[in-house]
XYZ file of C-alpha atoms in Angstrom:
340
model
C 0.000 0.000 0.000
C 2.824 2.523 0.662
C 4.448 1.760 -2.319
C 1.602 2.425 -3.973
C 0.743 5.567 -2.172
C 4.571 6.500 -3.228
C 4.007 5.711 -6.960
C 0.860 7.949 -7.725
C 2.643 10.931 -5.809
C 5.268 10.189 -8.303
C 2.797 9.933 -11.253
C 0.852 13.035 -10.252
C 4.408 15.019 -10.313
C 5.230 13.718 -13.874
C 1.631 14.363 -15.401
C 1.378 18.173 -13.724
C 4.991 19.036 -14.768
C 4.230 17.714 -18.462
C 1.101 19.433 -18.826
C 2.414 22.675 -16.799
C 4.822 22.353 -19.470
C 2.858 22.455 -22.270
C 0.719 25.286 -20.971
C 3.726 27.518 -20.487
C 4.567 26.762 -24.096
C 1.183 27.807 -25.782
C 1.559 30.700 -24.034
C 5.203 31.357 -24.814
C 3.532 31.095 -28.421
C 0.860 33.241 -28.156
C 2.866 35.894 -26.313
C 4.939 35.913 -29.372
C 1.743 36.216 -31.508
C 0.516 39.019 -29.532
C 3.720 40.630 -29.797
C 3.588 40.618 -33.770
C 0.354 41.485 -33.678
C 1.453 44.553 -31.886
C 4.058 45.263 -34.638
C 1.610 45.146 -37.712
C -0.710 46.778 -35.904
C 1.626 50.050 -34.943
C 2.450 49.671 -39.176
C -1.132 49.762 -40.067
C -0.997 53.205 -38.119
C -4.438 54.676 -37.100
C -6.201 51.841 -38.734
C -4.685 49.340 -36.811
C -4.845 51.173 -33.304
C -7.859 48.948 -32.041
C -6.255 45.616 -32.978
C -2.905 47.031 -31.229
C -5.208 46.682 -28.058
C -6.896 43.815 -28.180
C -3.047 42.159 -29.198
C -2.028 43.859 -25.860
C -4.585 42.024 -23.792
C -3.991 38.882 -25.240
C -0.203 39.678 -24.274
C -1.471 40.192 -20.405
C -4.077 36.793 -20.378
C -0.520 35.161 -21.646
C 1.305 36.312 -19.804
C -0.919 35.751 -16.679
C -1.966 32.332 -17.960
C 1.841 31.524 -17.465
C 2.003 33.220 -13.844
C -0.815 31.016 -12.645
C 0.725 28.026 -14.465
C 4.043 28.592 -12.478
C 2.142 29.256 -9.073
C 0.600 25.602 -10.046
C 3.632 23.805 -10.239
C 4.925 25.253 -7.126
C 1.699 24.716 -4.910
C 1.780 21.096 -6.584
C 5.587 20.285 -6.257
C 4.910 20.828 -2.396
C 2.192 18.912 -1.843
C 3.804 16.262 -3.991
C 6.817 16.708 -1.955
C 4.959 15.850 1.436
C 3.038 13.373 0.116
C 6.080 11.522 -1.247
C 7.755 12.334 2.372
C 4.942 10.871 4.023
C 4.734 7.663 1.935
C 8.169 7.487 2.906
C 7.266 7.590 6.542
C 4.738 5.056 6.261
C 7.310 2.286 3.794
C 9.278 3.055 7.067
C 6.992 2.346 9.403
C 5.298 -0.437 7.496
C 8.632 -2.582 6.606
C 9.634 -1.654 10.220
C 6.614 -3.283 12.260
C 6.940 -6.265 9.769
C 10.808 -6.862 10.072
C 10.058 -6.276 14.622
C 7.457 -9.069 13.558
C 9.869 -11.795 12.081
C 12.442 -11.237 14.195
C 10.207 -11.969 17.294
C 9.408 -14.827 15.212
C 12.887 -15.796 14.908
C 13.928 -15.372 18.643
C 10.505 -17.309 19.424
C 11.097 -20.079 17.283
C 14.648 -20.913 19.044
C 13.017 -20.416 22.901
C 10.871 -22.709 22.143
C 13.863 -24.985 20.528
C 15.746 -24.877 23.739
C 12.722 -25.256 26.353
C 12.531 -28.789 24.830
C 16.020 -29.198 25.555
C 15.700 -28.186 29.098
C 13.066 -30.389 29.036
C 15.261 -33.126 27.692
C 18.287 -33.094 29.921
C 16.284 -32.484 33.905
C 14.118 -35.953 31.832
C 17.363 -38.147 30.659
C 18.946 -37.095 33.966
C 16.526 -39.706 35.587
C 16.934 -42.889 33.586
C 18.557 -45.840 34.830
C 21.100 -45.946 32.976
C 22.175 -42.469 33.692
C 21.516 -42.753 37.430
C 22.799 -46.435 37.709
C 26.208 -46.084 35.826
C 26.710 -43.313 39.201
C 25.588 -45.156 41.614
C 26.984 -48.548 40.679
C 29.948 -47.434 37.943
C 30.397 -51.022 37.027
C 31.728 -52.252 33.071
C 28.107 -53.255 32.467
C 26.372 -49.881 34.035
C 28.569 -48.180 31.772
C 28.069 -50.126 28.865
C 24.550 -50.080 29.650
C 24.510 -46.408 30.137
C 26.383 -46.269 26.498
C 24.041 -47.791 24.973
C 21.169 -46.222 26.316
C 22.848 -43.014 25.433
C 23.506 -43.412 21.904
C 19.327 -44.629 21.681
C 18.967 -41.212 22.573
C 20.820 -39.552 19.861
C 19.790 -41.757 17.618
C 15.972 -39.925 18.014
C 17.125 -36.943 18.869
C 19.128 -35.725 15.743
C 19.485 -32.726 17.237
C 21.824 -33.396 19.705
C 25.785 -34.116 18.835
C 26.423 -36.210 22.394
C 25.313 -36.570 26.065
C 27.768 -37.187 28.287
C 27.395 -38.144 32.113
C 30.225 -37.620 34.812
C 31.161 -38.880 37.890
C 31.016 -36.440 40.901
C 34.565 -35.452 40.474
C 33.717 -34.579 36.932
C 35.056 -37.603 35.136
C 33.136 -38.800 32.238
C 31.976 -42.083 32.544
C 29.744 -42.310 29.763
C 29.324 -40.989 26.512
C 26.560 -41.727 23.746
C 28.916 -41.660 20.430
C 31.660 -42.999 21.800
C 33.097 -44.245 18.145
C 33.006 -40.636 17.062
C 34.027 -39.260 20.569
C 36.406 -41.855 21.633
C 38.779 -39.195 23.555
C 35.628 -38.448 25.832
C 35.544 -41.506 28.015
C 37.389 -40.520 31.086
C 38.040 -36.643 30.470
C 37.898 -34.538 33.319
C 35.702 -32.080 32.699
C 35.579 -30.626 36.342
C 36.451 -26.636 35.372
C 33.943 -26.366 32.910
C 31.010 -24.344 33.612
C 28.410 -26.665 32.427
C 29.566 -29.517 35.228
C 30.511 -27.265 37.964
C 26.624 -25.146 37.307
C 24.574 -28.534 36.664
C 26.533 -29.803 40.694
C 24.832 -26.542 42.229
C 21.449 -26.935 40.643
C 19.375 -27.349 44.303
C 16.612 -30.232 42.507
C 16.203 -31.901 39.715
C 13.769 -29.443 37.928
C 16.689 -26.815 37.839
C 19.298 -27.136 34.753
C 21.687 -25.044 33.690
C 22.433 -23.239 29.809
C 25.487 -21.689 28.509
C 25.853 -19.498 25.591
C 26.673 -20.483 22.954
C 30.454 -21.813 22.298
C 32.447 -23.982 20.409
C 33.278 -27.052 21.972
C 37.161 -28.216 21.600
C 36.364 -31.996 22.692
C 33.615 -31.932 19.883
C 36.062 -30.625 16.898
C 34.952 -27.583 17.383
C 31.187 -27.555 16.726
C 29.338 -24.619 18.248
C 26.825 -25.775 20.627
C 24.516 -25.018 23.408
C 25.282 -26.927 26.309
C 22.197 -28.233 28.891
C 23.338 -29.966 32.187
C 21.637 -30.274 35.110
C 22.674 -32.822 38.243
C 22.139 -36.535 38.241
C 20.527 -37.568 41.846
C 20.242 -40.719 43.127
C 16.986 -43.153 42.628
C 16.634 -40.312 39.765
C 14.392 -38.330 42.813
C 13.854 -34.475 42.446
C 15.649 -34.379 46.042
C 18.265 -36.935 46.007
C 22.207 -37.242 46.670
C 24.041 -35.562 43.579
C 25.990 -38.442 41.680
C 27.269 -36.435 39.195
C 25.648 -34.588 35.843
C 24.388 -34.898 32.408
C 25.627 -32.905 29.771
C 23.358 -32.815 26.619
C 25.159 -30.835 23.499
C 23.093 -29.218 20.958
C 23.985 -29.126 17.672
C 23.631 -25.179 17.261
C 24.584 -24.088 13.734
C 22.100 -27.009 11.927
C 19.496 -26.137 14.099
C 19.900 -22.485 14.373
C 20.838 -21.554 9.908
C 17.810 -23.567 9.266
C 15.686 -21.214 11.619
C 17.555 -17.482 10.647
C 16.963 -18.566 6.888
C 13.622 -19.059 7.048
C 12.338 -16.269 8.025
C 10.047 -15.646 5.114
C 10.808 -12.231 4.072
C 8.783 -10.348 1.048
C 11.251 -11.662 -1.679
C 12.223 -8.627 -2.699
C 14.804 -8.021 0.030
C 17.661 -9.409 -1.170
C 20.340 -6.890 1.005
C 18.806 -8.206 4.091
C 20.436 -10.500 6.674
C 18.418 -11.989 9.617
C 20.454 -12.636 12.794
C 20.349 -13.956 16.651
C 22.490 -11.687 19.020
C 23.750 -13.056 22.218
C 23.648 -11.014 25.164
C 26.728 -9.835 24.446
C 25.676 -8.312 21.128
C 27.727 -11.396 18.949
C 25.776 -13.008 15.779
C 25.294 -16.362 17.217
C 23.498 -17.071 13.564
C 22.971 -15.410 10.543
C 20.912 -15.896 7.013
C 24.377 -14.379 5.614
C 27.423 -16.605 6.843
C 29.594 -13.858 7.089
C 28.314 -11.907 9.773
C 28.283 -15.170 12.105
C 30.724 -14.516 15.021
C 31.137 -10.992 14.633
C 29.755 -8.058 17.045
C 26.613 -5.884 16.123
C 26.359 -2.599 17.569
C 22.445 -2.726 18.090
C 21.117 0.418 19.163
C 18.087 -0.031 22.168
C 15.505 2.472 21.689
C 12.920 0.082 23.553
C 14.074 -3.028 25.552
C 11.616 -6.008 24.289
C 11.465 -4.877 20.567
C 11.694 -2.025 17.794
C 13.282 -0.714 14.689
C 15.187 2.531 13.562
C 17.033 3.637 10.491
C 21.122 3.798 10.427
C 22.519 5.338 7.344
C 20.750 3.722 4.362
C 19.903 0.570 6.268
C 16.633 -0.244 8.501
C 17.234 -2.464 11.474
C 14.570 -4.183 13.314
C 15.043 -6.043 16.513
C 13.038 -8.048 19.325
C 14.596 -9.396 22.604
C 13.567 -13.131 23.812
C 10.656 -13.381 25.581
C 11.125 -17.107 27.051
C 9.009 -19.726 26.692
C 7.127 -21.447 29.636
C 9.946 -22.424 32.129
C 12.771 -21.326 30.150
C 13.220 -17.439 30.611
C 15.929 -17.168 27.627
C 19.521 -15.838 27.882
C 19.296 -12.599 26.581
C 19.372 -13.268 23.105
C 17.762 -10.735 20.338
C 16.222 -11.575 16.957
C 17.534 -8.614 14.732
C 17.147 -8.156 10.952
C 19.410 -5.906 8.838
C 17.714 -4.610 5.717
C 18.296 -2.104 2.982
C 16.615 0.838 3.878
C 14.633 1.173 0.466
C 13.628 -2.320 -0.911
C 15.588 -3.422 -3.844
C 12.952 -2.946 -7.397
């Protein structure tokens, strides 16, 4: 609608300056005429003194015809101007409410991603196998607990592996331990997951770092869910150890950021997630990933404003049921004026 509003103040500029135009040059033409009228008439001496006049008026409609026709164009050009202006305003405003939509979609989409994995880890936390290769830590409670594991992963696609350690943060169990096989027995006792997942006071609390690559997984970025492992798998009980669950983050999250369904005609635009620390966590375009975006907050849950020749749009997480979300923003990054 505002690019339509746009185009007719456009059209109604181009019609009134051609046919302003082609006012001003009849009467260029019949101010000449008048003036050679004029001339013959002064020639024909006494006999032409009463056409001389009526040559002279026509001179003063002309040239009045073209004051009016210049007054026109300016009174017109302004209003044309504002109207144009506000069409402007309202693409703006229009593109700006719709980009603050999707990017609340975007952020919304990945809460709700990661409540299911806080789901899953305080739930696999309580298995046998988990609790039993703690409590017992025999060859066939931790082959058990393997295998059990790498069920898991292997209907949950989403995960890269689940490891459980000991209380002195010694993994004792891992679910891909063919692809993993430097896991089994790791101490992983000063990382933040384990030593956050050993303070959790029950077993409905878990713990969620950002996100970070992972050295002992090659380097995949992930988002890592832990939360402790108690004994008889009660809400209460003795801490055994923990759970770590991985997610598989850049999968998950590129398939998310790139579909955002966008107009199709906004090619220059790159949707993005922003950690809390302002970094692209994801990104439609893969090179913006892992770089910092200086994201100005007008208003702290959501809005938009203009930067140069670009429009950025932005929403912060809002959670979803018991997770309350890390701080993250949805943000899109668009040309300012839609590519034609």
């Amino acid at each position: 609608m505002q690019d339509r509003v746009l185009d007719l103040a456009y059209e109604v500029s181009r019609i009134t300056e051609e046919k302003v135009g082609v006012i001003e040059q009849v009467m260029r033409q019949t101010g000449i005429l008048a003036i050679n009228a004029r001339l013959e008439a002064a020639r024909a001496g006494s006999a032409g003194s009463a056409f001389s006049i009526v040559a002279q008026e026509v001179g003063s409609v002309a040239q009045a015809i073209r004051n009016v026709s210049a007054d026109l164009r300016a009174a017109i050009a302004g209003n044309v101007a504002l109207l144009e202006s506000a069409g402007e305003r309202m693409r703006v405003e229009m593109r700006g409410a719709r980009f603050t939509d999707l990017a609340r979609n975007a952020i919304e989409i990945i809460d709700r991603n990661l409540y299911e994995r806080s789901c899953d880890v305080r739930w696999w936390a309580t298995d046998s196998a988990v609790v039993d290769v703690l409590a017992y830590d025999t060859p066939e409670a931790r082959d058990f607990a393997t295998r059990r594991l790498a069920t898991i992963l292997r209907s949950y696609t989403v995960y890269l592996d689940l490891w459980v350690a000991d209380a002195a943060g010694r993994v004792v169990a891992n679910g891909r331990p063919e692809r993993y096989p430097h896991v089994i027995g790791s101490d992983v006792s000063g990382t933040t997951w384990f030593r956050e997942a050993m303070r959790t006071h029950s077993g409905e609390d878990f713990h969620v770092c950002d996100i970070e690559a992972a050295a002992a997984l090659f380097g995949a970025p992930v988002a890592t869910y832990s939360t402790a492992v108690r004994r008889g798998g009660e809400t209460q009980g003795e801490r055994l150890g923990a759970l770590g669950i991985f997610f598989d983050w850049e999968p998950q999250a590129t398939a998310i950021v790139s579909g955002v369904r966008q107009s199709g005609e906004e090619p220059g635009a790159c949707v993005m997630m922003l950690d809390q620390d302002m970094r692209v966590i994801a990104a439609s375009n893969p090179e913006r990933r892992d770089t910092r975006f200086s994201l100005r907050i007008d208003h702290p849950e959501r809005g938009y404003y203009v930067s140069g020749d670009r429009l950025i749009a932005y929403a912060l997480t809002p959670g979803y049921e018991t997770y309350r979300g890390l701080g993250w923003y949805g943000c899109i990054d668009a040309p300012l004026a839609p590519s034609n």
